[in-house]
Coordinates of C-alpha atoms and ligand atoms in Angstrom, one line a residue:
M1 CA 0.1 0.1 -0.2
N2 CA 1.1 3.6 -0.8
L3 CA 0.8 5.1 2.6
L4 CA 1.3 8.7 1.9
E5 CA -1.5 8.3 -1.2
R6 CA -3.7 6.5 1.5
L7 CA -3.2 9.8 4.2
R8 CA -3.3 12.0 1.4
Q9 CA -6.7 10.7 0.2
S10 CA -8.1 11.0 3.4
F11 CA -7.0 14.3 4.2
A12 CA -8.8 15.0 0.8
A13 CA -12.2 14.1 2.0
A14 CA -11.4 16.2 4.8
T15 CA -10.7 19.4 2.9
P16 CA -13.1 22.3 4.7
E17 CA -15.7 23.8 2.7
G18 CA -14.1 26.1 -0.3
G19 CA -10.4 24.7 -0.1
D20 CA -8.7 23.5 -2.6
R21 CA -8.5 19.4 -2.3
A22 CA -5.8 18.8 -4.5
A23 CA -3.6 21.3 -2.9
F24 CA -4.4 20.0 0.8
A25 CA -3.7 16.3 -0.1
A26 CA -0.4 17.5 -1.5
A27 CA 0.6 19.3 1.8
V28 CA 0.8 15.9 3.2
R29 CA 4.5 15.2 3.8
P30 CA 6.4 12.3 5.9
S31 CA 7.6 14.1 8.9
G32 CA 11.5 15.3 9.0
D33 CA 11.5 14.6 12.7
A34 CA 9.7 11.6 14.5
K35 CA 9.0 14.0 17.3
F36 CA 6.5 15.5 14.9
G37 CA 4.8 12.3 14.3
D38 CA 5.0 10.1 11.2
Y39 CA 3.8 12.1 8.7
Q40 CA 2.5 15.8 9.0
A41 CA -0.4 17.8 7.1
N42 CA 0.7 20.9 6.3
G43 CA -1.8 22.5 4.4
C44 CA -4.0 24.5 7.0
M45 CA -2.2 27.6 7.0
A46 CA -2.6 28.2 3.1
L47 CA -5.6 27.5 3.3
A48 CA -6.7 29.4 6.2
K49 CA -5.3 32.5 4.4
A50 CA -7.4 31.6 1.4
L51 CA -10.8 31.4 3.4
K52 CA -9.6 34.0 5.9
K53 CA -9.6 31.7 9.1
N54 CA -7.6 31.2 11.6
P55 CA -4.8 28.6 10.6
R56 CA -5.1 26.8 14.3
D57 CA -9.1 26.6 14.3
V58 CA -8.6 25.3 10.7
A59 CA -6.3 22.7 12.0
A60 CA -8.5 21.9 14.8
E61 CA -11.4 21.5 12.7
V62 CA -9.8 19.0 10.2
A63 CA -8.4 17.2 13.1
R64 CA -11.9 16.7 14.5
S65 CA -13.5 15.9 11.0
V66 CA -10.4 13.5 9.1
D67 CA -10.7 9.9 9.5
L68 CA -7.6 8.2 9.8
E69 CA -8.5 4.8 11.1
P70 CA -7.3 2.4 11.3
L71 CA -4.0 3.5 11.0
A72 CA -4.3 6.2 12.9
T73 CA -6.1 8.3 15.6
S74 CA -7.2 12.0 15.0
P75 CA -3.8 14.1 14.1
E76 CA -2.5 16.4 16.7
V77 CA -2.6 20.4 16.0
A78 CA 0.9 21.8 16.4
G79 CA 2.5 25.2 16.2
P80 CA 1.1 27.7 13.8
G81 CA -1.6 25.0 12.1
F82 CA 0.7 21.5 11.5
L83 CA -1.3 18.8 11.6
N84 CA 0.7 15.6 13.2
V85 CA -0.3 12.5 12.3
R86 CA 1.2 9.5 14.4
L87 CA 0.5 5.9 13.1
R88 CA -0.9 3.2 15.9
D89 CA 1.8 0.7 16.7
E90 CA -0.8 -2.1 16.0
W91 CA -1.2 -1.1 12.6
L92 CA 2.4 -0.9 11.8
S93 CA 3.0 -4.5 13.2
S94 CA -0.2 -5.6 11.0
A95 CA 1.1 -4.1 8.0
L96 CA 4.7 -5.2 8.6
E97 CA 3.7 -8.8 9.4
R98 CA 1.1 -8.9 5.9
V99 CA 4.4 -7.4 3.7
L100 CA 6.7 -9.9 5.1
Q101 CA 4.5 -12.4 3.6
D102 CA 4.3 -10.5 0.3
S103 CA 6.5 -10.9 -2.3
A104 CA 6.1 -7.4 -4.0
L105 CA 6.9 -5.9 -0.5
G106 CA 3.8 -3.5 -0.5
V107 CA 3.7 -2.5 -4.2
A108 CA 0.5 -2.6 -5.6
P109 CA -0.6 -3.0 -9.1
P110 CA -1.7 0.6 -10.4
E111 CA -5.6 1.1 -11.1
T112 CA -4.5 2.1 -14.7
P113 CA -1.4 0.7 -15.9
K114 CA 0.3 2.8 -18.6
T115 CA 2.4 2.1 -21.8
V116 CA 6.0 3.7 -21.0
V117 CA 8.4 4.0 -23.9
V118 CA 12.0 4.5 -22.5
D119 CA 14.6 6.0 -24.8
F120 CA 17.6 5.7 -23.5
S121 CA 21.6 4.9 -23.8
S122 CA 21.3 5.8 -27.7
P123 CA 24.9 6.3 -28.1
N124 CA 25.9 6.8 -31.8
V125 CA 28.0 3.9 -32.6
A126 CA 30.9 3.2 -34.9
K127 CA 32.7 5.4 -31.8
P128 CA 33.5 3.3 -28.6
M129 CA 31.2 3.9 -25.9
H130 CA 32.8 6.5 -23.4
V131 CA 32.3 7.9 -20.1
G132 CA 29.2 10.6 -21.6
H133 CA 27.1 7.4 -22.2
V134 CA 26.9 6.4 -18.5
R135 CA 24.6 8.5 -17.5
S136 CA 21.6 8.0 -19.9
T137 CA 22.3 4.2 -20.1
V138 CA 22.2 4.1 -15.9
I139 CA 19.3 6.5 -15.4
G140 CA 17.2 5.1 -18.4
D141 CA 18.0 1.8 -17.1
S142 CA 17.0 2.6 -13.4
L143 CA 13.9 4.3 -14.9
A144 CA 12.5 1.7 -16.8
R145 CA 12.9 -0.9 -13.8
I146 CA 11.3 1.2 -11.7
F147 CA 8.4 1.7 -13.8
A148 CA 8.2 -1.6 -14.6
A149 CA 8.0 -2.5 -10.8
L150 CA 5.0 -0.3 -10.4
G151 CA 3.2 -2.9 -12.9
H152 CA 3.3 -0.5 -15.8
K153 CA 4.2 -1.9 -19.4
V154 CA 7.6 -0.4 -20.5
I155 CA 9.3 -0.3 -23.7
R156 CA 13.2 0.2 -23.4
D157 CA 14.2 1.4 -26.9
N158 CA 17.7 2.0 -27.6
H159 CA 17.2 4.6 -30.2
L160 CA 20.5 4.0 -31.7
G161 CA 22.6 6.8 -33.3
D162 CA 23.6 4.3 -36.5
W163 CA 23.1 6.5 -39.6
G164 CA 24.9 9.8 -39.1
S165 CA 27.8 11.5 -40.3
Q166 CA 30.6 9.1 -38.4
F167 CA 30.0 6.6 -40.6
G168 CA 31.2 8.6 -44.0
M169 CA 34.6 8.9 -41.6
I170 CA 34.2 5.1 -41.3
L171 CA 33.5 4.7 -44.9
W172 CA 36.1 7.1 -45.8
G173 CA 38.7 5.5 -43.7
W174 CA 38.0 2.6 -44.6
K175 CA 38.3 3.1 -48.4
N176 CA 41.6 5.1 -47.8
H177 CA 43.5 3.8 -44.7
R178 CA 42.3 0.3 -43.5
D179 CA 44.0 -2.4 -42.3
E180 CA 42.6 -5.7 -43.3
Q181 CA 44.4 -7.7 -41.1
A182 CA 43.8 -5.3 -38.2
Y183 CA 39.9 -5.7 -39.2
A184 CA 40.0 -9.6 -38.9
V185 CA 41.6 -9.6 -35.7
D186 CA 39.6 -6.5 -34.3
P187 CA 37.1 -5.0 -36.2
V188 CA 35.5 -2.7 -34.0
G189 CA 39.4 -1.7 -33.0
E190 CA 40.2 -0.9 -36.5
L191 CA 36.8 0.9 -37.4
A192 CA 37.5 3.0 -34.3
R193 CA 41.0 3.9 -35.5
L194 CA 39.6 4.6 -38.6
Y195 CA 37.1 6.7 -37.2
R196 CA 39.8 8.7 -35.3
L197 CA 41.7 9.4 -38.4
A198 CA 39.5 11.1 -39.9
A199 CA 37.7 12.6 -37.1
D200 CA 41.4 13.7 -35.7
Q201 CA 42.4 15.5 -39.1
I202 CA 38.9 17.1 -39.6
K203 CA 39.5 18.6 -35.7
R204 CA 42.9 19.2 -36.2
A205 CA 42.4 21.6 -39.5
E206 CA 39.5 23.5 -37.3
V207 CA 41.5 24.1 -34.4
L208 CA 44.6 25.4 -36.4
Q209 CA 42.8 27.2 -38.8
E210 CA 41.4 29.4 -35.9
E211 CA 44.5 29.6 -34.3
Y212 CA 46.3 30.3 -37.4
K213 CA 43.7 33.3 -37.8
A214 CA 44.2 34.5 -34.6
A215 CA 48.0 34.3 -34.8
I216 CA 48.1 36.3 -38.2
R217 CA 45.7 38.8 -36.7
L218 CA 47.8 39.2 -33.7
K219 CA 51.3 39.7 -35.9
R220 CA 49.8 42.4 -38.2
E221 CA 48.1 44.0 -35.2
G222 CA 51.9 44.2 -34.0
N223 CA 51.5 41.9 -31.1
L224 CA 54.5 40.1 -31.8
D225 CA 55.0 38.3 -28.7
K226 CA 51.6 36.9 -28.4
A227 CA 52.2 36.0 -32.0
I228 CA 55.2 34.0 -31.8
S229 CA 53.9 31.9 -28.9
L230 CA 50.6 31.5 -30.8
F231 CA 53.1 30.2 -33.9
A232 CA 54.8 27.9 -31.2
Q233 CA 51.8 26.3 -30.2
I234 CA 50.7 25.7 -33.8
S235 CA 53.8 24.4 -35.1
S236 CA 53.9 22.0 -31.8
R237 CA 50.4 21.0 -32.8
S238 CA 51.0 20.6 -36.2
D239 CA 54.1 18.5 -35.9
V240 CA 56.3 21.3 -37.8
P241 CA 59.3 22.2 -36.9
V242 CA 60.1 25.9 -36.9
S243 CA 63.0 27.8 -35.8
P244 CA 62.4 28.0 -32.1
S245 CA 62.6 31.8 -31.6
G246 CA 62.9 35.5 -33.0
P247 CA 61.1 37.9 -34.3
G248 CA 62.1 35.8 -37.8
F249 CA 60.3 32.8 -37.0
A250 CA 56.9 34.3 -37.3
E251 CA 57.7 34.2 -41.1
S252 CA 59.0 30.9 -41.0
V253 CA 57.4 30.5 -44.8
L254 CA 58.5 27.0 -45.0
A255 CA 56.3 26.1 -41.5
F256 CA 53.2 28.0 -42.3
E257 CA 53.1 26.9 -45.9
E258 CA 52.8 23.4 -44.3
T259 CA 50.3 24.5 -41.5
E260 CA 48.1 25.3 -44.7
R261 CA 48.5 22.1 -46.2
L262 CA 47.2 20.6 -43.1
I263 CA 44.4 22.9 -43.1
E264 CA 43.5 22.0 -46.4
R265 CA 43.6 18.4 -46.0
G266 CA 41.5 18.7 -43.1
K267 CA 39.0 20.2 -45.0
D268 CA 39.2 17.9 -48.0
V269 CA 38.5 15.3 -45.4
E270 CA 35.6 16.7 -44.2
E271 CA 34.2 17.1 -47.8
K272 CA 35.2 13.5 -48.3
T273 CA 33.5 12.0 -45.4
R274 CA 30.4 13.9 -46.2
A275 CA 30.1 12.9 -49.2
E276 CA 30.6 9.3 -48.4
T277 CA 27.7 10.0 -46.1
V278 CA 25.3 11.1 -48.7
K279 CA 25.9 8.5 -50.8
L280 CA 25.2 6.1 -47.9
H281 CA 21.8 8.0 -47.4
S282 CA 21.0 7.7 -51.3
G283 CA 21.2 4.1 -51.1
D284 CA 24.8 3.6 -53.0
P285 CA 25.1 -0.5 -52.7
E286 CA 28.9 -0.2 -52.2
N287 CA 28.2 2.3 -49.1
R288 CA 25.1 0.1 -47.7
A289 CA 27.4 -3.2 -48.1
L290 CA 29.8 -1.7 -46.0
W291 CA 27.4 -0.7 -43.2
D292 CA 25.7 -3.4 -43.2
Q293 CA 28.9 -5.3 -42.8
F294 CA 30.1 -2.8 -39.9
M295 CA 26.8 -2.6 -37.7
P296 CA 26.8 -6.4 -36.5
H297 CA 30.6 -5.7 -35.3
C298 CA 29.6 -2.1 -33.9
L299 CA 26.5 -3.5 -31.9
A300 CA 28.2 -6.8 -30.7
A301 CA 30.9 -4.2 -29.0
L302 CA 27.7 -2.2 -27.4
H303 CA 26.2 -5.1 -26.2
Q304 CA 29.2 -6.6 -24.7
I305 CA 29.3 -3.3 -22.2
Y306 CA 25.5 -3.7 -21.7
D307 CA 25.7 -7.3 -20.5
R308 CA 28.2 -6.2 -18.2
L309 CA 26.2 -3.6 -17.0
G310 CA 23.3 -5.4 -16.7
V311 CA 21.3 -3.2 -19.2
T312 CA 18.7 -4.9 -21.6
F313 CA 16.7 -3.4 -24.2
D314 CA 13.1 -4.5 -25.6
V315 CA 14.3 -3.1 -29.0
E316 CA 16.7 -1.3 -30.7
L317 CA 15.5 0.6 -33.4
G318 CA 17.9 3.3 -34.6
E319 CA 17.9 6.3 -36.8
S320 CA 18.3 3.9 -39.6
F321 CA 15.1 2.4 -39.0
Y322 CA 13.8 5.7 -39.7
D323 CA 15.3 6.9 -42.9
P324 CA 12.7 5.2 -45.4
M325 CA 9.9 7.0 -43.5
L326 CA 11.2 10.5 -43.4
A327 CA 10.0 12.1 -46.9
D328 CA 6.4 11.2 -45.9
V329 CA 7.0 13.0 -42.6
V330 CA 8.0 16.2 -44.0
T331 CA 4.9 15.7 -46.9
D332 CA 2.6 15.2 -44.1
L333 CA 3.6 18.2 -42.1
E334 CA 3.6 20.3 -45.1
H335 CA 0.0 18.8 -46.4
K336 CA -1.4 19.6 -42.8
G337 CA -0.1 23.3 -43.1
L338 CA 2.7 22.8 -40.5
A339 CA 5.5 22.8 -42.6
V340 CA 6.6 25.7 -44.6
E341 CA 9.5 27.0 -46.6
S342 CA 11.9 29.5 -44.9
Q343 CA 15.3 30.5 -46.4
G344 CA 15.3 27.4 -48.7
A345 CA 14.9 24.9 -45.7
T346 CA 11.9 23.3 -44.8
V347 CA 10.8 23.9 -41.2
V348 CA 8.0 24.5 -38.8
F349 CA 7.2 27.5 -36.3
T350 CA 5.8 26.5 -33.0
E351 CA 4.6 29.1 -30.4
E352 CA 6.7 27.5 -27.5
T353 CA 10.0 28.2 -28.7
E354 CA 11.6 31.2 -30.8
A355 CA 13.3 29.4 -33.2
P356 CA 11.7 27.1 -36.0
F357 CA 12.0 23.4 -36.1
I358 CA 14.1 22.6 -39.1
V359 CA 12.8 19.3 -41.0
R360 CA 14.6 19.5 -44.2
K361 CA 17.6 21.3 -44.8
R362 CA 18.8 23.8 -47.6
D363 CA 20.7 20.9 -49.4
G364 CA 17.4 18.6 -48.9
A365 CA 18.9 16.4 -46.6
F366 CA 16.7 15.4 -43.7
N367 CA 18.3 15.4 -39.8
Y368 CA 18.3 14.7 -36.3
A369 CA 14.9 16.2 -36.0
T370 CA 12.7 14.6 -39.0
T371 CA 14.0 11.2 -37.6
D372 CA 12.8 12.2 -34.1
L373 CA 9.5 13.0 -35.8
A374 CA 9.3 9.7 -37.9
T375 CA 9.8 7.7 -34.5
I376 CA 6.9 9.4 -32.5
Q377 CA 5.0 8.8 -35.0
Y378 CA 6.2 5.1 -35.7
R379 CA 5.7 4.6 -31.6
E380 CA 2.1 6.3 -31.7
Q381 CA 0.9 4.0 -34.5
N382 CA 2.4 1.1 -32.9
W383 CA 2.6 1.4 -29.3
Q384 CA 0.2 4.0 -28.1
P385 CA 2.6 5.1 -25.1
D386 CA 1.0 7.0 -22.5
E387 CA 4.4 8.5 -21.8
V388 CA 7.7 8.6 -23.6
L389 CA 10.6 9.6 -21.3
Y390 CA 13.8 10.6 -23.5
V391 CA 16.9 10.3 -21.1
V392 CA 19.2 12.4 -23.0
D393 CA 21.9 15.1 -21.9
H394 CA 20.4 18.7 -21.1
R395 CA 22.4 20.4 -23.9
Q396 CA 19.6 18.6 -26.0
S397 CA 16.5 20.6 -24.3
D398 CA 15.9 22.8 -27.1
H399 CA 15.4 20.5 -29.6
F400 CA 13.4 18.3 -27.4
K401 CA 11.0 21.4 -26.8
Q402 CA 10.7 22.2 -30.7
L403 CA 10.3 18.3 -30.9
F404 CA 7.3 18.1 -28.2
A405 CA 5.5 21.0 -29.2
V406 CA 5.8 19.9 -32.9
A407 CA 4.6 16.8 -32.3
R408 CA 1.5 18.3 -30.1
R409 CA 0.7 20.2 -33.2
W410 CA 0.9 17.2 -35.5
G411 CA -2.1 15.7 -33.2
Y412 CA 0.0 13.8 -30.6
D413 CA -1.4 15.6 -27.7
R414 CA -2.2 12.7 -25.7
T415 CA 1.0 11.6 -25.0
D416 CA 3.4 12.9 -22.0
F417 CA 6.5 13.5 -23.5
Q418 CA 9.3 13.9 -21.1
H419 CA 12.8 14.7 -21.5
V420 CA 14.7 13.2 -18.9
A421 CA 17.7 15.7 -19.1
F422 CA 20.8 15.6 -16.9
G423 CA 24.1 17.3 -16.2
T424 CA 27.7 16.6 -17.3
I425 CA 30.2 14.3 -15.6
L426 CA 33.0 16.3 -13.7
G427 CA 36.8 15.3 -12.9
T428 CA 37.8 16.8 -9.4
D429 CA 39.2 19.6 -11.1
R430 CA 35.8 20.1 -11.9
R431 CA 36.1 20.2 -15.8
P432 CA 34.6 17.6 -18.1
F433 CA 36.3 14.3 -16.8
K434 CA 38.6 13.3 -19.0
T435 CA 42.0 11.1 -18.7
R436 CA 45.3 12.8 -17.7
A437 CA 46.3 12.9 -21.2
G438 CA 43.1 14.6 -22.2
D439 CA 41.4 12.0 -23.9
V440 CA 37.8 10.9 -22.9
I441 CA 37.4 8.0 -21.1
G442 CA 36.5 4.9 -22.6
L443 CA 33.6 3.2 -20.6
E444 CA 34.9 -0.2 -20.7
S445 CA 38.4 0.9 -19.1
L446 CA 36.7 3.3 -16.7
L447 CA 34.1 -0.2 -15.4
D448 CA 37.6 -2.0 -15.5
E449 CA 39.5 0.7 -12.9
S450 CA 36.2 1.0 -10.8
V451 CA 36.3 -3.0 -10.1
Q452 CA 40.3 -2.5 -9.4
Q453 CA 39.3 0.2 -6.9
A454 CA 36.8 -2.0 -5.3
R455 CA 39.1 -4.6 -5.2
K456 CA 41.3 -2.9 -2.8
I457 CA 38.5 -2.1 -0.6
V458 CA 37.0 -6.0 -0.7
D459 CA 40.3 -6.9 0.1
E460 CA 41.0 -4.7 3.0
N461 CA 37.6 -5.7 4.5
S462 CA 36.8 -9.2 3.3
G463 CA 39.7 -11.5 4.6
E464 CA 37.5 -14.6 5.0
L465 CA 36.1 -14.3 1.3
S466 CA 38.3 -16.6 -1.4
P467 CA 40.2 -14.8 -3.8
E468 CA 37.1 -16.3 -6.2
E469 CA 34.7 -14.6 -4.2
R470 CA 36.3 -11.5 -3.8
Q471 CA 36.7 -11.1 -7.2
H472 CA 32.9 -11.2 -8.0
V473 CA 32.3 -9.0 -4.7
S474 CA 34.4 -6.2 -6.3
E475 CA 32.8 -6.3 -9.9
V476 CA 29.7 -6.3 -7.9
V477 CA 30.6 -2.9 -5.7
G478 CA 32.8 -1.5 -8.2
L479 CA 30.0 -1.5 -11.2
G480 CA 27.6 -0.6 -8.1
A481 CA 30.0 2.5 -7.3
I482 CA 29.5 3.9 -10.5
K483 CA 25.8 3.4 -11.0
Y484 CA 25.3 4.9 -7.3
A485 CA 27.4 7.6 -7.5
D486 CA 25.6 8.5 -10.4
L487 CA 22.0 8.1 -9.7
S488 CA 21.8 9.4 -6.0
Q489 CA 22.8 12.9 -7.9
N490 CA 19.9 15.3 -8.6
R491 CA 20.1 14.3 -12.2
M492 CA 20.1 18.4 -13.4
S493 CA 23.3 19.0 -11.6
D494 CA 26.7 18.0 -12.9
Y495 CA 28.3 15.5 -11.1
V496 CA 32.0 15.2 -9.9
F497 CA 33.5 11.8 -10.7
D498 CA 35.3 11.2 -7.2
W499 CA 36.6 7.3 -6.6
A500 CA 37.2 8.3 -2.5
K501 CA 33.5 9.3 -2.4
M502 CA 32.5 7.1 -4.7
L503 CA 33.9 4.1 -3.1
A504 CA 33.5 5.0 0.6
T505 CA 31.5 2.3 2.8
N506 CA 30.8 4.9 5.0
G507 CA 28.8 7.5 3.3
N508 CA 25.8 7.9 0.7
S509 CA 27.3 5.5 -1.7
G510 CA 27.0 2.0 -3.5
A511 CA 29.2 -0.3 -1.2
Y512 CA 27.6 1.3 2.2
L513 CA 24.2 0.3 1.3
Q514 CA 25.8 -3.3 -0.1
Y515 CA 27.3 -3.9 3.1
A516 CA 24.1 -2.9 5.2
Y517 CA 22.4 -5.8 2.9
A518 CA 25.5 -8.1 3.9
R519 CA 24.6 -7.2 7.5
T520 CA 21.1 -8.0 7.6
Q521 CA 22.0 -11.7 5.9
S522 CA 24.9 -12.3 8.0
I523 CA 22.7 -11.8 11.1
F524 CA 20.8 -14.9 9.7
R525 CA 24.0 -17.3 9.0
K526 CA 25.0 -16.2 12.7
G527 CA 21.8 -17.2 14.0
E528 CA 21.9 -20.3 12.1
T529 CA 18.7 -19.8 10.4
T530 CA 17.1 -18.1 7.5
P531 CA 14.9 -15.6 5.7
E532 CA 12.6 -17.9 4.6
A533 CA 12.3 -20.2 8.1
I534 CA 11.1 -16.7 10.1
R535 CA 8.7 -16.0 7.4
Q536 CA 7.5 -19.6 7.7
L537 CA 7.0 -18.9 11.3
A538 CA 5.0 -15.4 10.4
P539 CA 6.1 -14.0 14.1
T540 CA 4.1 -11.2 15.8
I541 CA 6.4 -8.1 14.9
V542 CA 6.8 -5.8 18.1
L543 CA 7.8 -2.2 17.6
T544 CA 7.8 -1.1 21.4
H545 CA 11.8 0.4 21.1
P546 CA 11.8 3.4 19.0
A547 CA 14.8 1.9 16.6
E548 CA 12.4 -0.8 16.0
R549 CA 9.5 1.2 15.1
G550 CA 11.7 3.8 13.2
L551 CA 12.9 0.8 10.9
G552 CA 9.3 -0.6 10.2
L553 CA 8.2 2.9 9.5
R554 CA 10.4 3.2 6.6
V555 CA 10.4 -0.3 5.4
L556 CA 6.1 0.5 4.6
R557 CA 7.6 3.3 2.7
L558 CA 8.9 1.6 -0.3
P559 CA 5.9 1.8 -2.3
E560 CA 5.3 5.6 -2.1
T561 CA 9.0 6.2 -2.7
L562 CA 8.7 4.4 -5.8
E563 CA 5.6 6.4 -7.0
M564 CA 7.6 9.4 -6.0
T565 CA 10.3 8.7 -7.8
A566 CA 8.8 7.8 -10.9
S567 CA 5.9 10.5 -10.9
E568 CA 9.0 12.8 -10.6
L569 CA 11.9 10.9 -12.9
K570 CA 14.3 11.2 -10.0
P571 CA 16.2 8.1 -8.9
N572 CA 17.6 10.0 -6.0
I573 CA 14.6 9.8 -4.6
L574 CA 14.9 5.8 -4.1
T575 CA 18.8 6.6 -3.2
D576 CA 18.2 8.8 -0.5
Y577 CA 15.2 6.5 0.8
L578 CA 17.6 3.4 0.6
F579 CA 20.4 5.6 2.6
D580 CA 17.9 6.4 5.4
L581 CA 16.8 3.0 5.3
A582 CA 20.2 1.7 6.1
N583 CA 21.0 4.5 8.5
Q584 CA 18.3 3.4 10.3
F585 CA 19.0 -0.5 10.4
S586 CA 22.5 0.8 12.2
T587 CA 20.8 2.5 14.7
F588 CA 18.7 -0.7 15.3
F589 CA 21.7 -2.6 15.0
V590 CA 23.3 -0.8 17.6
E591 CA 20.5 -0.4 20.0
C592 CA 18.7 -3.8 19.8
P593 CA 20.0 -7.0 20.0
V594 CA 18.9 -9.5 17.4
L595 CA 20.3 -12.7 18.4
K596 CA 20.7 -12.0 22.1
A597 CA 17.2 -10.6 22.2
E598 CA 15.6 -11.0 25.7
S599 CA 12.7 -13.5 24.1
P600 CA 12.6 -15.8 21.6
E601 CA 9.3 -13.8 20.3
R602 CA 11.4 -10.4 20.4
R603 CA 14.2 -12.7 19.0
N604 CA 11.9 -13.7 15.9
S605 CA 10.3 -10.3 15.9
R606 CA 13.8 -8.7 15.1
L607 CA 14.8 -11.4 12.9
A608 CA 11.7 -10.2 10.4
L609 CA 12.9 -6.9 10.5
C610 CA 16.2 -7.9 9.2
D611 CA 14.5 -9.6 6.6
L612 CA 12.0 -7.0 5.4
T613 CA 15.3 -4.6 5.6
G614 CA 17.1 -6.6 3.6
R615 CA 14.5 -7.3 1.2
V616 CA 13.7 -3.7 0.5
L617 CA 17.3 -2.9 0.4
K618 CA 18.0 -5.5 -2.3
R619 CA 14.7 -4.7 -4.1
G620 CA 15.7 -1.0 -4.2
L621 CA 19.1 -1.8 -5.4
N622 CA 17.9 -3.8 -7.9
L623 CA 15.7 -1.0 -9.1
L624 CA 18.8 1.1 -10.0
G625 CA 20.5 -2.0 -11.5
I626 CA 22.6 -2.7 -8.5
D627 CA 23.3 -6.1 -7.6
V628 CA 24.2 -7.3 -4.0
V629 CA 26.0 -10.1 -2.3
D630 CA 25.0 -12.1 0.6
R631 CA 28.7 -12.1 2.2
M632 CA 31.0 -9.2 1.5
Ligands
LIG1 N1 22.5 9.7 -30.4 C1 21.9 10.8 -29.4 C2 23.2 11.4 -29.4 O1 24.2 10.7 -28.9 C3 21.1 10.8 -28.7 C4 20.0 10.2 -29.0 C5 18.8 10.1 -28.3 N2 17.3 10.1 -28.3 C6 16.5 10.5 -29.2 N3 15.4 10.0 -29.5 N4 16.7 11.7 -30.1 O2 23.4 12.5 -28.7

């Protein structure tokens, strides 16, 4: 049962005449401090203001009329007009006794299940996955798990970027620089090399050109010192040797002719890769055959990482899948009078955003926007989703604002489209997270490093485990650390990737929760019993100690936590809850002897609380995509 929702309904029913029921109900919250009861209804002040009444009188009136039975007696009026609800101990006990026997841990199926599409991970293939792909993958996976656990129908869609300009680069590289032997041994490695070959030349040309222009401008302005140092930088970047110093250096003609050649060559590569992309898109048989040949290798490499992360998809309909539909999308938009010509391009104007949404570029090419519109149409026709979540970097928020506005005008106005945006991963220097050499960090090596770091901690703490067990625990802790660190942030903020914090065993970290879970299990081993045996005994649950009561109450908050996480699309609501639960368990563990309890009844009751805590921790972590182990 969703306890919070249940209380909100009771308070909604007791809203005084003329008051806003929804707002009054929404102001019911768990209390931050047990002194003020278990839940608080804080809506009386706002209501009194609206009704021009005394807030304490309003509170007293609600306290008299609200019916919270059998959960609680009348709430108590406190302060300027708060209502404090204290749940009955008997009710808490019997609710926990029910949950002890319930494999769903109190989570009930929804009245009307929704169909929810989660568009996540969605990397541009043909480049190796890097640290930037972590967030979408981990956040999307967790939200998908949570919606499914709440009883909704979830379609997990990996909207692969498998049709973009990166293929033009690979095709160009393949035709001009391929190493067939290397490809036979490690296809993805070779494709990545070819991609980088093209990308580096293009990028270098862009940078060189900017610097070169700036250097020449500085020189013309007579700013000789600065010009010389910039020329020196250019020469180091372009591997062109120049005489080391002196004003004559800036005129070192040979050097800069070579620089100009590099810039030209880079631009030429860019031109040619673009032509390869155009050929691929227009159905050129050679490029299409190469694409067909490369794709399975690219997908296999991605799936190796997904498997390791425990991430699955129901469909992987990448951009290429929608390519045949793009022309019809634009025609339809034109027929409906939504798309118009503007400066040679075809665009849709919307009221919500200033800039028009370009659906066909001046050169006739369709783009990311057209593909996303075709994707919406396909999903609507095939799945009729109630909700579509796009788990994508916050830098794309303008795109999604426009996309959703156009989709609504196009007629898809019943679906709730949500851009689940997130910030950037930063290094401890607060700059975008890179290797020491300044490269983006490959995802695979990041996972390896995390597991290695976890191994150190496991070796320190888990001396009694065998080396194989320790390796397994390290894998679970290492991957959990990366996921938890990501999910426990408010997703909108940038977050600092900090190994020490991520792997701390005593803070809000994955490892801390995994240890808490393992502790719930070790009690059973020590007591030479099992959770199943305790469930079978179905003991009466006693909550007379405040630490027992606090723990029991938190166990019962799983359903409301999951629903709030899903409605706000914020996995950190779930991590905060689990962290609080683990802390409460720690208090309980210190204050309430379990195996040495004063009576067998009390012992079984406390073992039942350990079992419930363990199951909620395990389920909660599982919904974050994080595994647990029984022994650490
Ligand atoms: N492939 C895109 C990128 O890497 C993300 C795609 C997100 N999903 C979507 N339907 N636009 O930026």
